[in-house]
């Protein structure tokens, strides 16, 4: 077997063939790949990934170093470039000064106080969804919970952050996003896929979806500009924003990118979190029982998450075991040193949240769903980045408060008078797309309880 040689000083590499290195094993099953090599090579090793230099960083201390302590020397990794056709230069994908000014501009819409204004919408949509589930339970239906959660979280994000959308817009955006998102996922897993500009039937379909997405979002922006209506939502904030130096308003193109970013980043992650939580409850009867007792004692429509401590622990445990953003990537701008090894500029540094959050050193019996392990007394001595479902440092998820609030509010509603049962004994396989998906969707049967 021909082997690639790694530049001197770089972290060691497991053996692999010269064409695919060990990248194909990683693409097939990243968790199995990391668990296989981590005992030998952790905290950091080089993954031979075709022509690209990639290192795996599987240690909370060094994750903290990259994301927070030395963040100024890092940009986002190449994986994020694949999202550019969809997200353009929005908050998730932009860099440097430009990113910072956009972040500053958007931050107020996500502050704890601002988020409180969204409670009503979240409760309303959660109740509507739970009612649909109760009707499905009466008909004995099995539901694709992933699709249901995707729908409800998308409605919430669009109502809260962009003002109300007419249902037709939502369906069109949803269909286009789905297609473009699948394409980005495909490109992450198949780095030799033909570039978008090559007019293959598949590429043409994605280009049409992106054009449709642009048309729809541009229509929303034009309507708002025309009507002059402003509220407290994010879109109003973006429309009112003026450049500190030039006094210019944000371009339509930039508005489109920020809106597409909020749509994608703000609904797929929470949808996944809710789907996996309902699955975890369906397969852990004791936890389900304890949670339902708390919810039932609080009474119908309990809207105060502070009064439901176990709901919080369940949500935290769900994001530990099934972190929707299962991996985070960065690239050093200048050569860096990690754990005594040289990390040349431009090397992708991948930090697998899902593996660190399942490391038995920090989380005993890591595959078990045990909400109690998040009680303050038990987590206070853990390294900070043993749990980082929202990333960290300056680029920590801007929607973190929004997401927690949504999970804390929706979970009790979805369990009110309901429980869920699996339809197969096999656990859903993890599909490591941009977010952590249950392969083939999450099929669950709601039942009245
Ligand atoms: C359970 C739900 C969520 C999870 C697990 C999650 C996770 C993450 C993570 C890990 C990052 C950092 C990525 C990196 O450093 O490379 C991130 C960034 C981001 N998230 Fe979230 N997210 C969630 C919900 C949301 C929501 C609800 C919104 C918006 C409404 C949102 C919007 C964003 C945006 C715009 C960024 C980019 C921030 C920046 O770079 O300044 N996310 N998210």
Tab-separated table of C-alpha atoms in Angstrom, residues 21-229:
chain	number	residue	atom	x	y	z
A	21	UNK	CA	-6.314	8.028	3.167
A	22	UNK	CA	-8.565	7.250	6.096
A	23	UNK	CA	-11.152	9.826	5.007
A	24	UNK	CA	-13.518	7.291	3.530
A	25	UNK	CA	-13.658	5.401	6.842
A	26	UNK	CA	-14.408	8.727	8.515
A	27	UNK	CA	-17.163	9.592	5.991
A	28	UNK	CA	-18.779	6.168	6.405
A	29	UNK	CA	-19.034	6.313	10.183
A	30	UNK	CA	-17.236	9.224	11.863
A	31	UNK	CA	-17.982	8.122	15.413
A	32	UNK	CA	-16.669	4.588	14.838
A	33	UNK	CA	-13.612	6.042	13.089
A	34	UNK	CA	-12.792	8.405	15.951
A	35	UNK	CA	-13.450	5.789	18.621
A	36	UNK	CA	-11.105	3.444	16.797
A	37	UNK	CA	-8.154	5.831	16.608
A	38	UNK	CA	-8.674	8.002	19.654
A	39	UNK	CA	-7.245	5.477	22.178
A	40	UNK	CA	-4.021	5.359	20.128
A	41	UNK	CA	-3.631	8.934	18.900
A	42	UNK	CA	-5.696	11.346	21.056
A	43	UNK	CA	-5.678	14.268	21.675
A	44	UNK	CA	-4.795	15.057	18.059
A	45	UNK	CA	-4.012	13.115	14.928
A	46	UNK	CA	-3.817	13.674	11.211
A	47	UNK	CA	-6.486	12.242	8.992
A	48	UNK	CA	-5.288	11.469	5.499
A	49	UNK	CA	-8.054	13.005	3.441
A	50	UNK	CA	-7.114	12.883	-0.200
A	51	UNK	CA	-5.268	16.069	-1.021
A	52	UNK	CA	-6.387	17.925	2.052
A	53	UNK	CA	-4.683	18.118	5.413
A	54	UNK	CA	-7.165	17.446	8.187
A	55	UNK	CA	-6.538	16.899	11.859
A	56	UNK	CA	-8.934	15.485	14.421
A	57	UNK	CA	-8.921	17.149	17.810
A	58	UNK	CA	-10.625	15.022	20.424
A	59	UNK	CA	-9.927	16.788	23.701
A	60	UNK	CA	-11.906	19.518	25.510
A	61	UNK	CA	-8.789	21.392	26.613
A	62	UNK	CA	-7.627	21.866	23.031
A	63	UNK	CA	-11.120	22.565	21.731
A	64	UNK	CA	-11.236	25.448	24.183
A	65	UNK	CA	-7.863	26.606	22.880
A	66	UNK	CA	-9.022	26.650	19.244
A	67	UNK	CA	-12.547	28.003	19.709
A	68	UNK	CA	-11.871	30.485	22.482
A	69	UNK	CA	-8.320	31.110	23.680
A	70	UNK	CA	-6.609	31.391	20.311
A	71	UNK	CA	-9.719	32.022	18.170
A	72	UNK	CA	-8.138	35.045	16.447
A	73	UNK	CA	-5.798	32.685	14.603
A	74	UNK	CA	-8.655	30.597	13.223
A	75	UNK	CA	-11.201	30.856	10.433
A	76	UNK	CA	-13.968	28.388	9.679
A	77	UNK	CA	-12.920	25.186	7.894
A	78	UNK	CA	-13.514	24.238	4.258
A	79	UNK	CA	-16.775	22.419	5.099
A	80	UNK	CA	-18.475	25.780	5.581
A	81	UNK	CA	-17.558	26.796	2.004
A	82	UNK	CA	-19.877	24.059	0.793
A	83	UNK	CA	-22.721	25.906	2.462
A	84	UNK	CA	-21.974	29.112	0.571
A	85	UNK	CA	-24.243	28.467	-2.430
A	86	UNK	CA	-27.085	28.232	0.080
A	87	UNK	CA	-26.072	30.642	2.833
A	88	UNK	CA	-23.883	33.074	0.889
A	89	UNK	CA	-22.041	35.406	3.242
A	90	UNK	CA	-24.467	35.145	6.157
A	91	UNK	CA	-23.518	35.046	9.821
A	92	UNK	CA	-22.579	31.357	9.880
A	93	UNK	CA	-20.193	31.546	6.919
A	94	UNK	CA	-18.792	35.107	6.966
A	95	UNK	CA	-15.439	35.994	8.502
A	96	UNK	CA	-13.361	38.800	10.011
A	97	UNK	CA	-14.499	42.383	10.379
A	98	UNK	CA	-17.573	41.834	8.260
A	99	UNK	CA	-18.755	38.927	10.432
A	100	UNK	CA	-18.122	40.968	13.578
A	101	UNK	CA	-20.193	43.926	12.453
A	102	UNK	CA	-23.072	41.662	11.365
A	103	UNK	CA	-22.916	39.775	14.662
A	104	UNK	CA	-23.028	43.046	16.607
A	105	UNK	CA	-25.997	44.127	14.573
A	106	UNK	CA	-27.971	40.924	15.033
A	107	UNK	CA	-27.085	40.157	18.637
A	108	UNK	CA	-29.825	42.332	20.237
A	109	UNK	CA	-32.540	40.274	18.522
A	110	UNK	CA	-31.235	37.215	20.403
A	111	UNK	CA	-30.714	38.677	23.871
A	112	UNK	CA	-32.541	36.957	26.739
A	113	UNK	CA	-34.968	39.861	27.075
A	114	UNK	CA	-35.764	39.925	23.344
A	115	UNK	CA	-36.331	36.169	23.317
A	116	UNK	CA	-39.081	36.547	25.928
A	117	UNK	CA	-41.250	38.247	23.319
A	118	UNK	CA	-41.241	34.954	21.365
A	119	UNK	CA	-42.764	32.850	24.158
A	120	UNK	CA	-46.297	33.333	22.911
A	121	UNK	CA	-45.507	32.215	19.356
A	122	UNK	CA	-43.574	29.186	20.592
A	123	UNK	CA	-46.414	28.152	22.903
A	124	UNK	CA	-49.034	28.663	20.211
A	125	UNK	CA	-47.176	26.601	17.607
A	126	UNK	CA	-46.234	23.937	20.162
A	127	UNK	CA	-49.860	23.565	21.226
A	128	UNK	CA	-51.018	23.381	17.619
A	129	UNK	CA	-48.510	20.626	16.923
A	130	UNK	CA	-49.404	18.677	20.090
A	131	UNK	CA	-53.069	18.859	19.104
A	132	UNK	CA	-52.224	17.365	15.698
A	133	UNK	CA	-50.311	14.600	17.470
A	134	UNK	CA	-53.274	13.856	19.759
A	135	UNK	CA	-55.490	13.503	16.704
A	136	UNK	CA	-52.906	11.238	15.064
A	137	UNK	CA	-52.822	9.178	18.272
A	138	UNK	CA	-56.594	8.727	18.108
A	139	UNK	CA	-56.276	7.490	14.536
A	140	UNK	CA	-53.419	5.148	15.523
A	141	UNK	CA	-51.044	6.804	13.061
A	142	UNK	CA	-47.273	6.561	12.994
A	143	UNK	CA	-45.593	9.898	12.314
A	144	UNK	CA	-42.330	10.926	10.760
A	145	UNK	CA	-41.427	13.027	13.778
A	146	UNK	CA	-38.386	14.548	12.051
A	147	UNK	CA	-40.583	16.044	9.337
A	148	UNK	CA	-43.131	17.231	11.920
A	149	UNK	CA	-40.466	18.877	14.068
A	150	UNK	CA	-38.868	20.452	11.037
A	151	UNK	CA	-42.172	22.019	10.105
A	152	UNK	CA	-43.002	23.385	13.557
A	153	UNK	CA	-39.514	24.808	14.191
A	154	UNK	CA	-39.504	26.448	10.782
A	155	UNK	CA	-42.842	28.123	11.419
A	156	UNK	CA	-41.513	29.329	14.791
A	157	UNK	CA	-38.304	30.745	13.405
A	158	UNK	CA	-40.099	32.512	10.577
A	159	UNK	CA	-42.798	33.963	12.813
A	160	UNK	CA	-40.373	35.066	15.540
A	161	UNK	CA	-37.536	36.438	13.506
A	162	UNK	CA	-39.065	37.494	10.227
A	163	UNK	CA	-42.665	38.300	11.113
A	164	UNK	CA	-45.545	36.151	9.810
A	165	UNK	CA	-45.117	34.360	6.509
A	166	UNK	CA	-47.988	33.239	4.367
A	167	UNK	CA	-48.077	29.427	4.230
A	168	UNK	CA	-47.300	29.319	0.502
A	169	UNK	CA	-43.966	31.052	1.073
A	170	UNK	CA	-43.072	28.658	3.827
A	171	UNK	CA	-43.708	25.592	1.699
A	172	UNK	CA	-41.664	27.011	-1.165
A	173	UNK	CA	-38.767	27.967	1.127
A	174	UNK	CA	-38.902	24.618	2.845
A	175	UNK	CA	-38.746	22.636	-0.417
A	176	UNK	CA	-35.863	24.727	-1.802
A	177	UNK	CA	-33.892	24.636	1.425
A	178	UNK	CA	-34.308	20.891	1.684
A	179	UNK	CA	-32.896	20.323	-1.787
A	180	UNK	CA	-29.994	22.741	-1.447
A	181	UNK	CA	-29.188	21.386	1.999
A	182	UNK	CA	-29.108	17.828	0.698
A	183	UNK	CA	-26.751	18.927	-2.040
A	184	UNK	CA	-24.377	20.558	0.495
A	185	UNK	CA	-24.467	17.355	2.547
A	186	UNK	CA	-23.738	15.289	-0.543
A	187	UNK	CA	-20.726	17.461	-1.354
A	188	UNK	CA	-19.330	17.095	2.169
A	189	UNK	CA	-19.482	13.330	1.798
A	190	UNK	CA	-18.380	13.269	-1.864
A	191	UNK	CA	-15.581	15.815	-2.317
A	192	UNK	CA	-15.202	14.853	-5.989
A	193	UNK	CA	-18.789	15.792	-6.909
A	194	UNK	CA	-18.919	18.021	-9.996
A	195	UNK	CA	-18.965	21.752	-9.169
A	196	UNK	CA	-22.316	23.480	-9.238
A	197	UNK	CA	-21.482	25.358	-12.444
A	198	UNK	CA	-21.368	22.083	-14.410
A	199	UNK	CA	-24.923	21.689	-15.794
A	200	UNK	CA	-25.631	18.097	-14.699
A	201	UNK	CA	-29.355	17.321	-14.160
A	202	UNK	CA	-28.738	17.215	-10.395
A	203	UNK	CA	-26.876	20.539	-10.367
A	204	UNK	CA	-29.554	22.174	-12.531
A	205	UNK	CA	-32.213	21.054	-10.082
A	206	UNK	CA	-30.305	22.573	-7.167
A	207	UNK	CA	-29.700	25.772	-9.125
A	208	UNK	CA	-33.431	26.039	-9.792
A	209	UNK	CA	-34.138	25.477	-6.077
A	210	UNK	CA	-31.644	28.191	-5.128
A	211	UNK	CA	-33.153	30.583	-7.661
A	212	UNK	CA	-36.614	29.850	-6.231
A	213	UNK	CA	-35.298	30.460	-2.718
A	214	UNK	CA	-33.789	33.793	-3.806
A	215	UNK	CA	-37.054	34.809	-5.466
A	216	UNK	CA	-39.123	33.990	-2.398
A	217	UNK	CA	-36.825	35.675	0.112
A	218	UNK	CA	-36.361	38.702	-2.165
A	219	UNK	CA	-40.150	38.942	-2.380
A	220	UNK	CA	-40.397	39.049	1.420
A	221	UNK	CA	-37.726	41.769	1.583
A	222	UNK	CA	-39.342	43.824	-1.209
A	223	UNK	CA	-42.760	43.606	0.497
A	224	UNK	CA	-41.309	44.824	3.781
A	225	UNK	CA	-39.383	47.632	2.118
A	226	UNK	CA	-42.520	48.681	0.208
A	227	UNK	CA	-44.881	48.595	3.168
A	228	UNK	CA	-42.394	50.360	5.440
A	229	UNK	CA	-43.775	48.227	8.284
